[in-house]
Structure formats: structure tokens, C-alpha cells
């Protein structure tokens, strides 16, 4: 199982970090050791003083595929969930300045909390609303209709380079409103009104 993450996939988020809006998808990966499931707590690592939340819709790949055409990409996922792409923003900024890979800022243990999934058919085709609350206050709101690269485009693009397998996860990018998490914060992530992820920061 692998975790593929799309960066800069909402124009307003690209702008808030002063990044260009990309002309083709930007992706990176996290190892399986990044996953946190069953609402287990996230422990702040001691190598960063600026861990940011990025709430993202997550696609679960349901069969193996390589060089998938965009028009067939919808056949490769039937469930959509929600997760957090935790980012050590201080380390990432240094990596970006030096033109180095982002792994230590993005792929560390526990950097990918994952919530429950919903059947794709049960979700609106016109756009999937999602949001993140911290301590009961909404901090990020997104709608899949604002994606720069759609789920199907992402699958087609990534599968040119990397074979997708059943159980692989694609974190599809975060909307604007990213920010720091602190000890004792409670994070709750929703698709529509349904709470699919809830955990504490320790
Ligand atoms: Mg992200």
C-alpha cells in the first residue's frame, strides 16, 4: 500500500503559500508508517515547531492500473474519504529554499491520519463539500468542484509514472486555511455533515 499526495491542487491554497498555480499535477508520497487510523492521537514530533494541518479528500484505489486513461479513471475508485496531510512547514520551507525533496517535512510517522470512507455514488456529482474543525471551530472548508486537477485527471496523470494498486490512497490536495496545530487540539473532519475523522493532538 502506498500513499500518493497531490500538492497545490486548490488555487487559493497555492496562493496562500505564495506558490504558482501548477500547469500539471504536483505529487509526492508518504510511506505506510505515516498512516494513523481508528482516530488514534497524533503526537507532535520534536523535529518541528510548526506542524500544519491540511485537510484533504482521499481516494481509495480499488484495482490495479497503469497508464489509465482519464475517461476510464472513475472505474478505479468507488470510495472517497477524508484525511489530514500533516506538514512540518518549517522543514518544508527550508527544503524548498534549497530545492531539496520534501520527504522529511511530509512523510514522517503519523503524518497521514485517515478517517472513514463513503461510497462515491452517495456523494453529489456537482461537488463534494468538506471541512475541518479544530476545537469546534471551522478552520478549513473545501469543495471538490474547486480542484485544479480532478480525481480522474490525477489518476490518469500519476498512473503514467506509478502503477496504482488496490488499497492505495491518494490525498487530493488541501483548500486554503492551513495552519498550525497545538498540543491538546481536537481535530474533526467532515464530508458534508458526516464526521469521518476525529482525533487529538498530543
Ligand atoms: Mg497537502
Tab-separated table of C-alpha atoms and ligand atoms in Angstrom:
chain	number	residue	atom	x	y	z
A	1	UNK	CA	0.000	0.000	0.000
A	2	UNK	CA	1.244	3.449	-0.856
A	3	UNK	CA	0.046	6.971	-0.198
A	4	UNK	CA	0.225	9.491	-3.008
A	5	UNK	CA	-0.413	13.149	-2.209
A	6	UNK	CA	-1.234	15.936	-4.613
A	7	UNK	CA	0.176	19.367	-3.832
A	8	UNK	CA	-1.191	22.794	-4.820
A	9	UNK	CA	-4.477	21.459	-6.155
A	10	UNK	CA	-6.648	24.380	-4.997
A	11	UNK	CA	-5.753	27.793	-6.403
A	12	UNK	CA	-6.483	29.708	-3.164
A	13	UNK	CA	-4.179	27.398	-1.171
A	14	UNK	CA	-1.366	27.701	-3.732
A	15	UNK	CA	-1.691	31.486	-3.368
A	16	UNK	CA	-1.655	31.490	0.449
A	17	UNK	CA	1.737	29.725	0.392
A	18	UNK	CA	2.908	32.008	-2.440
A	19	UNK	CA	3.257	29.080	-4.834
A	20	UNK	CA	2.429	29.210	-8.525
A	21	UNK	CA	-0.763	27.515	-9.632
A	22	UNK	CA	0.661	24.414	-11.358
A	23	UNK	CA	0.092	23.531	-15.020
A	24	UNK	CA	0.311	19.812	-14.303
A	25	UNK	CA	-0.279	17.910	-11.043
A	26	UNK	CA	2.431	18.028	-8.372
A	27	UNK	CA	2.673	14.816	-6.385
A	28	UNK	CA	4.749	13.279	-3.605
A	29	UNK	CA	4.456	10.159	-1.475
A	30	UNK	CA	4.193	9.075	2.128
A	31	UNK	CA	5.078	5.590	3.430
A	32	UNK	CA	2.557	3.330	5.200
A	33	UNK	CA	4.172	4.322	8.519
A	34	UNK	CA	2.616	7.781	8.039
A	35	UNK	CA	-0.913	6.414	8.468
A	36	UNK	CA	-2.925	6.951	11.626
A	37	UNK	CA	-6.199	5.029	11.667
A	38	UNK	CA	-9.079	4.445	14.092
A	39	UNK	CA	-8.885	8.031	15.399
A	40	UNK	CA	-5.665	7.372	17.286
A	41	UNK	CA	-3.909	10.522	18.562
A	42	UNK	CA	-1.243	12.409	16.630
A	43	UNK	CA	1.931	13.097	18.592
A	44	UNK	CA	3.722	16.331	17.729
A	45	UNK	CA	7.263	15.407	16.592
A	46	UNK	CA	10.213	17.091	18.276
A	47	UNK	CA	11.962	17.981	14.990
A	48	UNK	CA	9.468	20.714	14.089
A	49	UNK	CA	7.918	23.722	15.776
A	50	UNK	CA	5.380	24.367	13.012
A	51	UNK	CA	3.196	21.360	12.152
A	52	UNK	CA	0.348	22.418	9.846
A	53	UNK	CA	-2.978	20.710	9.208
A	54	UNK	CA	-4.070	20.187	5.592
A	55	UNK	CA	-7.491	18.550	5.341
A	56	UNK	CA	-7.952	16.617	2.099
A	57	UNK	CA	-10.400	14.340	0.339
A	58	UNK	CA	-8.864	10.889	-0.098
A	59	UNK	CA	-9.491	8.450	-2.957
A	60	UNK	CA	-9.118	4.727	-2.273
A	61	UNK	CA	-7.935	2.824	-5.371
A	62	UNK	CA	-9.937	-0.367	-5.886
A	63	UNK	CA	-7.923	-2.212	-8.567
A	64	UNK	CA	-4.573	-2.312	-10.243
A	65	UNK	CA	-3.941	0.088	-13.106
A	66	UNK	CA	-1.148	1.568	-15.217
A	67	UNK	CA	-1.437	4.295	-17.877
A	68	UNK	CA	-5.112	4.729	-17.010
A	69	UNK	CA	-6.999	6.906	-19.452
A	70	UNK	CA	-8.853	9.795	-17.849
A	71	UNK	CA	-12.162	8.627	-19.326
A	72	UNK	CA	-11.792	5.268	-17.528
A	73	UNK	CA	-10.310	6.610	-14.280
A	74	UNK	CA	-13.682	6.638	-12.483
A	75	UNK	CA	-13.652	2.826	-12.570
A	76	UNK	CA	-10.577	2.738	-10.331
A	77	UNK	CA	-12.186	4.112	-7.162
A	78	UNK	CA	-15.545	3.639	-5.524
A	79	UNK	CA	-14.936	5.231	-2.114
A	80	UNK	CA	-13.968	8.739	-1.051
A	81	UNK	CA	-12.807	9.586	2.443
A	82	UNK	CA	-11.051	12.336	4.334
A	83	UNK	CA	-7.642	12.679	5.935
A	84	UNK	CA	-5.008	15.125	7.091
A	85	UNK	CA	-1.724	15.734	5.257
A	86	UNK	CA	0.303	16.925	8.243
A	87	UNK	CA	3.222	19.058	7.148
A	88	UNK	CA	6.283	20.279	9.043
A	89	UNK	CA	6.054	23.707	7.415
A	90	UNK	CA	9.351	24.932	8.899
A	91	UNK	CA	11.253	21.962	7.432
A	92	UNK	CA	9.365	22.176	4.139
A	93	UNK	CA	10.263	25.857	3.744
A	94	UNK	CA	13.954	25.020	4.196
A	95	UNK	CA	13.741	22.125	1.719
A	96	UNK	CA	12.027	24.353	-0.845
A	97	UNK	CA	14.629	27.106	-0.439
A	98	UNK	CA	17.398	24.598	-1.145
A	99	UNK	CA	15.497	22.816	-3.910
A	100	UNK	CA	15.604	19.576	-1.881
A	101	UNK	CA	12.957	16.832	-1.646
A	102	UNK	CA	10.167	17.342	0.923
A	103	UNK	CA	10.059	13.881	2.481
A	104	UNK	CA	11.161	14.787	5.985
A	105	UNK	CA	8.560	17.565	6.070
A	106	UNK	CA	5.731	15.442	4.661
A	107	UNK	CA	6.345	11.719	5.096
A	108	UNK	CA	7.162	11.427	8.800
A	109	UNK	CA	5.469	8.936	11.128
A	110	UNK	CA	1.858	9.843	11.808
A	111	UNK	CA	1.694	12.496	9.084
A	112	UNK	CA	-1.367	10.927	7.421
A	113	UNK	CA	-4.378	10.498	9.728
A	114	UNK	CA	-7.144	8.767	7.768
A	115	UNK	CA	-10.855	8.729	8.530
A	116	UNK	CA	-13.787	6.715	7.218
A	117	UNK	CA	-14.945	6.418	3.613
A	118	UNK	CA	-18.231	6.985	1.808
A	119	UNK	CA	-19.432	5.356	-1.383
A	120	UNK	CA	-18.785	7.653	-4.343
A	121	UNK	CA	-22.364	7.123	-5.578
A	122	UNK	CA	-23.744	8.569	-2.333
A	123	UNK	CA	-21.918	11.878	-2.871
A	124	UNK	CA	-23.067	14.807	-5.022
A	125	UNK	CA	-21.606	14.803	-8.540
A	126	UNK	CA	-21.616	18.599	-8.614
A	127	UNK	CA	-19.033	18.949	-5.850
A	128	UNK	CA	-18.157	17.310	-2.524
A	129	UNK	CA	-18.151	19.719	0.391
A	130	UNK	CA	-15.749	19.015	3.241
A	131	UNK	CA	-14.364	20.849	6.243
A	132	UNK	CA	-12.061	20.644	9.245
A	133	UNK	CA	-12.901	21.815	12.749
A	134	UNK	CA	-10.332	22.403	15.463
A	135	UNK	CA	-11.756	22.556	18.987
A	136	UNK	CA	-15.213	23.022	17.459
A	137	UNK	CA	-14.276	25.932	15.187
A	138	UNK	CA	-14.189	25.545	11.380
A	139	UNK	CA	-10.685	26.291	10.068
A	140	UNK	CA	-10.772	24.902	6.515
A	141	UNK	CA	-13.642	24.435	4.081
A	142	UNK	CA	-13.310	22.921	0.623
A	143	UNK	CA	-15.364	21.775	-2.327
A	144	UNK	CA	-14.073	19.263	-4.860
A	145	UNK	CA	-15.514	21.431	-7.640
A	146	UNK	CA	-12.624	23.836	-6.936
A	147	UNK	CA	-9.941	21.207	-7.598
A	148	UNK	CA	-7.471	22.340	-10.258
A	149	UNK	CA	-6.965	18.686	-11.283
A	150	UNK	CA	-9.997	16.412	-10.882
A	151	UNK	CA	-9.824	12.966	-9.272
A	152	UNK	CA	-9.880	11.393	-12.747
A	153	UNK	CA	-7.119	13.665	-14.059
A	154	UNK	CA	-4.955	12.857	-11.010
A	155	UNK	CA	-5.372	9.099	-11.527
A	156	UNK	CA	-4.547	9.374	-15.225
A	157	UNK	CA	-1.507	11.542	-14.529
A	158	UNK	CA	0.011	9.590	-11.642
A	159	UNK	CA	-0.558	6.189	-13.277
A	160	UNK	CA	1.701	7.192	-16.172
A	161	UNK	CA	4.606	7.035	-13.737
A	162	UNK	CA	3.493	4.690	-10.951
A	163	UNK	CA	1.270	1.614	-11.123
A	164	UNK	CA	-1.724	2.054	-8.861
A	165	UNK	CA	-2.795	-0.931	-6.789
A	166	UNK	CA	-5.867	-1.891	-4.807
A	167	UNK	CA	-5.761	-0.156	-1.424
A	168	UNK	CA	-3.508	2.701	-2.493
A	169	UNK	CA	-4.616	6.083	-1.205
A	170	UNK	CA	-4.499	9.415	-2.982
A	171	UNK	CA	-4.716	12.559	-0.837
A	172	UNK	CA	-6.079	15.021	-3.363
A	173	UNK	CA	-4.868	18.383	-2.036
A	174	UNK	CA	-5.937	20.921	0.542
A	175	UNK	CA	-8.027	24.094	0.271
A	176	UNK	CA	-6.909	27.367	1.843
A	177	UNK	CA	-6.824	27.924	5.601
A	178	UNK	CA	-3.899	25.699	6.586
A	179	UNK	CA	-2.386	26.480	9.963
A	180	UNK	CA	-0.542	25.238	12.990
A	181	UNK	CA	-1.782	22.562	15.386
A	182	UNK	CA	-1.020	22.603	19.103
A	183	UNK	CA	-0.915	20.097	21.925
A	184	UNK	CA	-4.439	19.193	23.136
A	185	UNK	CA	-6.145	20.354	19.924
A	186	UNK	CA	-9.074	18.187	18.814
A	187	UNK	CA	-9.392	17.808	15.054
A	188	UNK	CA	-12.657	16.706	13.445
A	189	UNK	CA	-13.064	16.316	9.674
A	190	UNK	CA	-16.355	16.097	7.799
A	191	UNK	CA	-17.652	15.279	4.343
A	192	UNK	CA	-20.918	17.157	4.123
A	193	UNK	CA	-22.415	16.828	7.610
A	194	UNK	CA	-20.841	13.454	8.282
A	195	UNK	CA	-17.964	13.343	10.757
A	196	UNK	CA	-15.499	10.771	9.438
A	197	UNK	CA	-12.339	11.580	11.402
A	198	UNK	CA	-11.804	12.819	14.978
A	199	UNK	CA	-8.584	12.705	16.975
A	200	UNK	CA	-6.460	14.611	19.457
A	201	UNK	CA	-3.024	16.196	19.128
A	202	UNK	CA	-0.625	15.237	21.906
B	1	LIG	MG1	-1.434	18.541	1.123
